[in-house]
């Protein structure tokens, strides 16, 4: 038995973890229990030293001191404040009025609002429940196909997984050892492309099956002008003026920003997009405020409503992401700034109360504690796992796969997709990613690209039956019994669980298509990242090997050639400074960059 455990310790440890997870034991404690249990077994059979867990307290304290994870409570607080202050309701009503007159307009509104909620709340449950309570009754009232309505709501709510500032991206960046800012920059374009893919799908449905996505009837449009006009012309004119301002900024962005940041090269594309849209939003808001205060009557009711409801969260999003992408603030500081901005927005609408603040802080604290406990549990597990050379075992599982890096990515995505049907995305991020990241890195796969692929794949974990959480969230608010609509007075049939599950299938397919697109075109992710300095490991080791016992510097060629001059430059009683190995690394990095 001892010999069997010694030779198969890692597979048996994995089997033990599965037993804990399938038993219903909380994941965080199951991970820690597996790590401790098998760690003590390893010590008993002589596989590990008795001092195995002596460094574990330092690891736990290191987790508690991780500044990157501070972004989680800040962004969570920001999202809950905005969601509880009624922003979702205002956005859905307003955007629905803008696009409602066209076929599929309500579905388009749900997708766009889902993207906005993803970039502000970052919480899937809040987005799905809000849109389920507000949009689903309207869609059912006016004859939307059940599967299209439910699928659009659940899929739009999961956009919070991939669009910055996503909590998933923060966790993945921490687990992959990469910058959260780089992860945000890499995920921005793929996230927006996924939104565009949803819109293209809805447009296709409107063309092929127009009866499935009917427009809003005239009596349902509440922001018409006194003369009966819809107000869209005024809104379009305001959009043109704001777009012109954004275009002018786009043309002059580098001339204005580069002197402030000291940058010499061209600005990244995502930075240009964010700042140009931010400027356009500021201009639209300023014009609407002047028109409203001075009572000029140049804008319609619809144009003013859209501006005052839509622009403030847009400005908040772009200020937070823009300052992070520029490197002015860290993601943690950006989250704090976003939380303060959310409080200001809620207070300006008269919706900030002590009760709201208490609820938001309680929920943010609970989520943060949940994440921290899972992270501590996964650290205990990985501590024992790595001590048993489990990372080498995992590497050997994938080094024989056909197709090299592409074969590895395909297998990993299949694994994550299947696991997502049964366990939560946090658990996948903390259990699976630390095992796969070293293998990906050794294969030469960019870890930012790898993280964005996984984040996009993790979206499907909220939609895949039988345990898709977004499906459960919508099920909790969708009508379970037939009811009489309060507006049309007609009898509306209940929404079945089968309809909700069926509605997710098309959007799961779209998400998997997006995963394949990112895998095929890595430039969608890596082209938006800053320049990288590649360090030649061999050169670094060669320099370090040249250090003699007295700490003499191999870089001090001039000092060695002219020892008298070097001696004269130093103070009489001052000892020669010993070489710092970190300086050696920096010098080697500079040399490699040149």
mmCIF file with all atom_site columns, C-alpha atoms in Angstrom, residues 128-129 131-134 136-137 140 146 149-150 153-154 470-483 493-497 499-500:
data_model
loop_
_atom_site.group_PDB
_atom_site.id
_atom_site.type_symbol
_atom_site.label_atom_id
_atom_site.label_alt_id
_atom_site.label_comp_id
_atom_site.label_asym_id
_atom_site.label_entity_id
_atom_site.label_seq_id
_atom_site.pdbx_PDB_ins_code
_atom_site.Cartn_x
_atom_site.Cartn_y
_atom_site.Cartn_z
_atom_site.occupancy
_atom_site.B_iso_or_equiv
_atom_site.pdbx_formal_charge
_atom_site.auth_seq_id
_atom_site.auth_comp_id
_atom_site.auth_asym_id
_atom_site.auth_atom_id
_atom_site.pdbx_PDB_model_num
ATOM 1  C CA . UNK A 1 128 ? -29.724 38.640 -14.908 1.00 0.00 ? 128 UNK A CA 1
ATOM 2  C CA . UNK A 1 129 ? -32.227 39.224 -12.102 1.00 0.00 ? 129 UNK A CA 1
ATOM 3  C CA . UNK A 1 131 ? -33.237 42.249 -16.652 1.00 0.00 ? 131 UNK A CA 1
ATOM 4  C CA . UNK A 1 132 ? -35.449 39.257 -15.870 1.00 0.00 ? 132 UNK A CA 1
ATOM 5  C CA . UNK A 1 133 ? -37.699 41.358 -13.638 1.00 0.00 ? 133 UNK A CA 1
ATOM 6  C CA . UNK A 1 134 ? -37.892 44.328 -16.011 1.00 0.00 ? 134 UNK A CA 1
ATOM 7  C CA . UNK A 1 136 ? -38.955 39.649 -19.585 1.00 0.00 ? 136 UNK A CA 1
ATOM 8  C CA . UNK A 1 137 ? -42.537 40.781 -18.784 1.00 0.00 ? 137 UNK A CA 1
ATOM 9  C CA . UNK A 1 140 ? -43.744 38.388 -23.143 1.00 0.00 ? 140 UNK A CA 1
ATOM 10 C CA . UNK A 1 146 ? -39.765 32.529 -25.398 1.00 0.00 ? 146 UNK A CA 1
ATOM 11 C CA . UNK A 1 149 ? -36.258 36.314 -24.810 1.00 0.00 ? 149 UNK A CA 1
ATOM 12 C CA . UNK A 1 150 ? -34.839 34.052 -22.101 1.00 0.00 ? 150 UNK A CA 1
ATOM 13 C CA . UNK A 1 153 ? -31.415 37.890 -20.925 1.00 0.00 ? 153 UNK A CA 1
ATOM 14 C CA . UNK A 1 154 ? -29.253 35.093 -19.517 1.00 0.00 ? 154 UNK A CA 1
ATOM 15 C CA . UNK A 1 470 ? -27.656 32.375 -14.923 1.00 0.00 ? 470 UNK A CA 1
ATOM 16 C CA . UNK A 1 471 ? -30.415 29.903 -15.795 1.00 0.00 ? 471 UNK A CA 1
ATOM 17 C CA . UNK A 1 472 ? -31.241 29.526 -12.103 1.00 0.00 ? 472 UNK A CA 1
ATOM 18 C CA . UNK A 1 473 ? -31.229 33.300 -11.586 1.00 0.00 ? 473 UNK A CA 1
ATOM 19 C CA . UNK A 1 474 ? -33.741 33.805 -14.406 1.00 0.00 ? 474 UNK A CA 1
ATOM 20 C CA . UNK A 1 475 ? -35.812 30.834 -13.230 1.00 0.00 ? 475 UNK A CA 1
ATOM 21 C CA . UNK A 1 476 ? -36.146 32.506 -9.824  1.00 0.00 ? 476 UNK A CA 1
ATOM 22 C CA . UNK A 1 477 ? -37.822 35.615 -11.297 1.00 0.00 ? 477 UNK A CA 1
ATOM 23 C CA . UNK A 1 478 ? -39.579 34.231 -14.397 1.00 0.00 ? 478 UNK A CA 1
ATOM 24 C CA . UNK A 1 479 ? -43.338 33.543 -14.005 1.00 0.00 ? 479 UNK A CA 1
ATOM 25 C CA . UNK A 1 480 ? -43.985 29.951 -12.962 1.00 0.00 ? 480 UNK A CA 1
ATOM 26 C CA . UNK A 1 481 ? -47.745 30.150 -13.506 1.00 0.00 ? 481 UNK A CA 1
ATOM 27 C CA . UNK A 1 482 ? -50.039 31.773 -16.048 1.00 0.00 ? 482 UNK A CA 1
ATOM 28 C CA . UNK A 1 483 ? -50.806 35.390 -15.182 1.00 0.00 ? 483 UNK A CA 1
ATOM 29 C CA . UNK A 1 493 ? -48.581 31.580 -20.245 1.00 0.00 ? 493 UNK A CA 1
ATOM 30 C CA . UNK A 1 494 ? -45.879 30.703 -17.725 1.00 0.00 ? 494 UNK A CA 1
ATOM 31 C CA . UNK A 1 495 ? -42.215 30.398 -18.696 1.00 0.00 ? 495 UNK A CA 1
ATOM 32 C CA . UNK A 1 496 ? -41.036 26.804 -18.384 1.00 0.00 ? 496 UNK A CA 1
ATOM 33 C CA . UNK A 1 497 ? -37.584 25.666 -17.302 1.00 0.00 ? 497 UNK A CA 1
ATOM 34 C CA . UNK A 1 499 ? -37.700 27.145 -22.492 1.00 0.00 ? 499 UNK A CA 1
ATOM 35 C CA . UNK A 1 500 ? -34.992 28.801 -20.388 1.00 0.00 ? 500 UNK A CA 1
#
